[in-house]
């Protein structure tokens, strides 16, 4: 029976350290020190926690929203607020030559 197939590999819970530990035990020598796989064990526990329904983890959406807000605020702080166009285009009216439409930032010529 093949116990260590490649398809069962998991970087956090069934990795080369796990294999080495089992291999040492089967050889009858001392197992690996526990600290060798502590970081992977901590990572596996963190993944389990974040995947649980009770953790409140949203897959990173809150972080992406926060970073987007931060980017926007930094841009505004450095560059300033965008100036309003002095020409307000009405629906069905062509934008003046060389300007961009206020609808999507592109003119019909782009």
Coordinates of N, CA and C in Angstrom, one line a residue:
X1 N 0.8 -1.2 0.0 CA 0.0 0.0 0.0 C 0.9 1.2 0.0
X2 N 0.7 2.2 -1.0 CA 1.4 3.4 -1.0 C 0.8 4.4 -0.1
X3 N 1.6 4.9 0.9 CA 1.0 5.8 1.8 C 1.3 7.2 1.6
X4 N 2.4 7.5 0.8 CA 2.8 8.9 0.5 C 2.7 9.3 -0.9
X5 N 1.5 9.3 -1.5 CA 1.3 9.7 -2.9 C 1.4 11.2 -3.0
X6 N 1.9 11.6 -4.2 CA 2.0 13.1 -4.4 C 0.7 13.8 -4.3
X7 N -0.4 13.2 -4.6 CA -1.7 13.8 -4.6 C -2.2 14.1 -3.2
X8 N -1.6 13.5 -2.2 CA -2.0 13.7 -0.8 C -1.1 14.7 -0.1
X9 N -0.2 15.3 -0.8 CA 0.7 16.3 -0.3 C -0.1 17.6 0.1
X10 N 0.2 18.2 1.2 CA -0.4 19.5 1.6 C 0.7 20.2 2.3
X11 N 1.0 21.4 1.8 CA 2.2 22.2 2.3 C 2.1 22.5 3.8
X12 N 0.9 22.5 4.4 CA 0.7 22.8 5.8 C 0.5 21.6 6.7
X13 N -0.2 20.6 6.2 CA -0.5 19.4 7.1 C 0.1 18.1 6.7
X14 N 0.6 17.9 5.5 CA 1.2 16.6 5.1 C 2.3 17.0 4.1
X15 N 3.4 17.4 4.7 CA 4.5 17.9 3.9 C 5.8 17.0 4.1
X16 N 6.9 17.5 3.6 CA 8.2 16.8 3.7 C 8.6 16.5 5.1
X17 N 8.2 17.4 6.0 CA 8.5 17.2 7.4 C 7.7 16.1 8.0
X18 N 6.4 16.0 7.6 CA 5.6 15.0 8.1 C 6.1 13.6 7.6
X19 N 6.5 13.6 6.4 CA 7.1 12.3 5.8 C 8.4 12.0 6.6
X20 N 9.3 12.9 6.8 CA 10.5 12.7 7.5 C 10.3 12.2 8.9
X21 N 9.3 12.7 9.6 CA 9.0 12.3 10.9 C 8.6 10.8 10.9
X22 N 7.7 10.5 10.1 CA 7.2 9.1 10.0 C 8.3 8.2 9.6
X23 N 9.1 8.6 8.6 CA 10.3 7.8 8.2 C 11.3 7.5 9.3
X24 N 11.6 8.6 10.1 CA 12.5 8.4 11.2 C 11.9 7.4 12.2
X25 N 10.6 7.5 12.5 CA 10.0 6.6 13.5 C 10.0 5.1 13.0
X26 N 9.8 4.9 11.7 CA 9.8 3.6 11.1 C 11.2 3.0 11.1
X27 N 12.2 3.9 11.0 CA 13.6 3.4 11.0 C 14.0 3.1 12.5
X28 N 13.2 3.5 13.4 CA 13.5 3.3 14.8 C 14.5 4.3 15.5
X29 N 14.6 5.4 14.8 CA 15.4 6.5 15.4 C 14.5 7.6 16.0
X30 N 15.1 8.5 16.6 CA 14.4 9.6 17.2 C 13.5 10.4 16.2
X31 N 12.3 10.8 16.5 CA 11.5 11.6 15.6 C 12.1 13.0 15.4
X32 N 11.6 13.7 14.5 CA 12.1 15.0 14.3 C 11.7 15.9 15.5
X33 N 12.5 16.9 15.8 CA 12.1 17.8 16.9 C 10.8 18.5 16.5
X34 N 9.9 18.7 17.5 CA 8.6 19.3 17.2 C 8.7 20.7 16.6
X35 N 9.7 21.4 16.9 CA 9.8 22.8 16.3 C 10.0 22.8 14.8
X36 N 10.4 21.7 14.2 CA 10.7 21.6 12.8 C 9.4 21.9 12.0
X37 N 8.2 21.5 12.5 CA 7.0 21.6 11.8 C 6.0 22.6 12.5
X38 N 6.5 23.3 13.5 CA 5.6 24.2 14.2 C 5.0 25.3 13.3
X39 N 5.8 25.9 12.4 CA 5.2 27.0 11.6 C 4.1 26.4 10.7
X40 N 4.3 25.2 10.1 CA 3.3 24.6 9.2 C 2.0 24.3 10.0
X41 N 2.2 23.8 11.3 CA 1.1 23.5 12.1 C 0.3 24.7 12.5
X42 N 1.0 25.8 12.7 CA 0.3 27.1 13.0 C -0.4 27.6 11.8
X43 N 0.2 27.4 10.6 CA -0.5 27.8 9.4 C -1.7 27.0 9.1
X44 N -1.6 25.7 9.4 CA -2.8 24.8 9.2 C -3.9 25.2 10.1
X45 N -3.6 25.5 11.4 CA -4.6 25.9 12.4 C -5.2 27.2 12.0
X46 N -4.4 28.1 11.4 CA -5.0 29.4 11.0 C -5.9 29.3 9.8
X47 N -5.6 28.4 8.9 CA -6.4 28.1 7.7 C -7.7 27.5 8.2
X48 N -7.7 26.6 9.1 CA -8.9 26.0 9.7 C -9.8 27.0 10.3
X49 N -9.2 27.9 11.1 CA -9.9 29.0 11.8 C -10.6 29.9 10.8
X50 N -9.8 30.4 9.8 CA -10.4 31.3 8.8 C -11.4 30.7 7.9
X51 N -11.3 29.4 7.7 CA -12.3 28.7 6.9 C -13.6 28.4 7.7
X52 N -13.6 28.5 9.0 CA -14.8 28.2 9.8 C -15.8 29.3 9.6
X53 N -17.0 29.0 9.7 CA -18.1 30.0 9.6 C -18.1 31.0 10.7
X54 N -17.5 30.7 11.9 CA -17.6 31.5 13.0 C -16.5 32.6 13.0
X55 N -15.5 32.5 12.1 CA -14.3 33.4 12.2 C -14.7 34.8 11.7
X56 N -15.7 34.9 10.8 CA -16.0 36.2 10.2 C -15.1 36.6 9.1
X57 N -14.2 35.7 8.6 CA -13.3 35.9 7.5 C -14.1 36.0 6.2
X58 N -13.9 37.0 5.4 CA -14.8 37.2 4.2 C -14.0 36.9 2.9
X59 N -12.9 36.1 3.0 CA -12.1 35.8 1.8 C -11.2 37.0 1.4
X60 N -11.1 38.0 2.2 CA -10.2 39.1 1.9 C -10.9 40.3 1.3
X61 N -12.2 40.3 1.1 CA -12.9 41.4 0.5 C -12.8 42.7 1.4
X62 N -12.8 42.5 2.7 CA -12.7 43.7 3.5 C -11.3 44.3 3.4
X63 N -10.3 43.5 3.2 CA -8.9 44.0 3.1 C -8.8 44.7 1.7
X64 N -9.3 44.2 0.7 CA -9.3 44.8 -0.6 C -10.0 46.1 -0.6
X65 N -11.2 46.2 0.0 CA -11.9 47.4 0.2 C -11.1 48.5 0.9
X66 N -10.5 48.0 2.0 CA -9.7 48.9 2.8 C -8.5 49.5 2.0
X67 N -7.8 48.6 1.3 CA -6.7 49.1 0.5 C -7.1 50.0 -0.6
X68 N -8.3 49.8 -1.2 CA -8.8 50.7 -2.2 C -9.1 52.0 -1.7
X69 N -9.7 52.0 -0.5 CA -10.0 53.3 0.2 C -8.8 54.1 0.5
X70 N -7.8 53.3 1.0 CA -6.5 53.9 1.4 C -5.8 54.5 0.1
X71 N -5.9 53.8 -1.0 CA -5.3 54.3 -2.2 C -6.0 55.6 -2.7
X72 N -7.3 55.6 -2.6 CA -8.0 56.8 -3.0 C -7.7 58.0 -2.1
X73 N -7.6 57.8 -0.8 CA -7.3 58.8 0.1 C -5.9 59.4 -0.1
X74 N -4.9 58.4 -0.3 CA -3.6 58.9 -0.6 C -3.5 59.7 -1.8
X75 N -4.2 59.2 -2.9 CA -4.1 60.0 -4.2 C -4.7 61.4 -4.0
X76 N -5.8 61.5 -3.3 CA -6.4 62.8 -3.0 C -5.5 63.6 -2.2
X77 N -4.8 63.1 -1.2 CA -4.0 63.9 -0.3 C -2.8 64.4 -1.1
X78 N -2.3 63.6 -2.1 CA -1.1 64.0 -2.8 C -1.4 64.9 -4.0
X79 N -2.4 64.5 -4.8 CA -2.8 65.2 -6.0 C -3.9 66.2 -5.8
X80 N -4.8 65.9 -4.9 CA -5.9 66.8 -4.7 C -7.2 66.2 -5.3
X81 N -8.3 66.9 -5.0 CA -9.6 66.5 -5.5 C -9.6 66.7 -7.0
X82 N -10.2 65.8 -7.8 CA -10.3 66.0 -9.2 C -11.2 67.3 -9.5
X83 N -10.8 68.1 -10.5 CA -11.5 69.3 -10.8 C -12.7 68.9 -11.6
X84 N -13.8 69.6 -11.3 CA -15.1 69.4 -12.1 C -14.8 70.0 -13.5
X85 N -15.3 69.4 -14.5 CA -15.2 69.9 -15.9 C -16.0 71.2 -16.0
X86 N -15.5 72.2 -16.6 CA -16.2 73.5 -16.8 C -17.3 73.3 -17.8
X87 N -17.2 72.3 -18.7 CA -18.2 72.0 -19.7 C -18.9 70.8 -19.3
X88 N -20.2 70.9 -19.1 CA -21.0 69.8 -18.7 C -21.8 69.3 -19.9
X89 N -21.5 68.1 -20.3 CA -22.1 67.6 -21.5 C -23.6 67.1 -21.2
X90 N -24.5 67.5 -22.1 CA -25.9 67.1 -22.0 C -26.0 65.8 -22.8
X91 N -27.0 64.9 -22.4 CA -27.3 63.7 -23.1 C -27.5 64.0 -24.6
X92 N -26.9 63.3 -25.5 CA -27.1 63.4 -26.9 C -26.2 64.5 -27.5
X93 N -25.5 65.3 -26.7 CA -24.7 66.3 -27.2 C -23.2 65.9 -27.3
X94 N -22.5 66.2 -28.4 CA -21.2 65.8 -28.6 C -20.3 66.6 -27.7
X95 N -19.2 66.0 -27.2 CA -18.2 66.7 -26.4 C -17.4 67.5 -27.3
X96 N -16.9 68.7 -26.8 CA -16.0 69.5 -27.6 C -14.8 68.8 -28.1
X97 N -14.2 69.2 -29.2 CA -13.0 68.5 -29.7 C -11.9 68.5 -28.6
X98 N -11.2 67.4 -28.5 CA -10.1 67.3 -27.6 C -10.5 67.0 -26.1
X99 N -11.8 66.9 -25.9 CA -12.2 66.6 -24.5 C -12.7 65.2 -24.4
X100 N -12.9 64.8 -23.2 CA -13.5 63.4 -23.0 C -14.9 63.6 -22.5
X101 N -15.7 62.7 -22.9 CA -17.1 62.6 -22.4 C -17.1 62.4 -20.9
X102 N -18.1 62.9 -20.2 CA -18.2 62.7 -18.7 C -18.8 61.3 -18.5
X103 N -19.2 60.6 -19.5 CA -19.8 59.3 -19.4 C -18.7 58.2 -19.6
X104 N -18.1 57.7 -18.6 CA -17.1 56.7 -18.7 C -15.7 57.2 -19.1
X105 N -15.5 58.5 -19.2 CA -14.2 59.1 -19.3 C -13.6 58.9 -20.8
X106 N -14.4 58.5 -21.7 CA -14.0 58.4 -23.1 C -14.9 59.1 -24.0
X107 N -14.4 59.6 -25.1 CA -15.3 60.2 -26.1 C -15.7 59.2 -27.1
X108 N -16.6 59.6 -28.0 CA -17.0 58.7 -29.1 C -15.8 58.3 -30.0
X109 N -14.8 59.2 -30.0 CA -13.6 59.0 -30.9 C -12.6 58.1 -30.3
X110 N -12.7 57.7 -29.0 CA -11.6 56.9 -28.4 C -11.8 55.4 -28.8

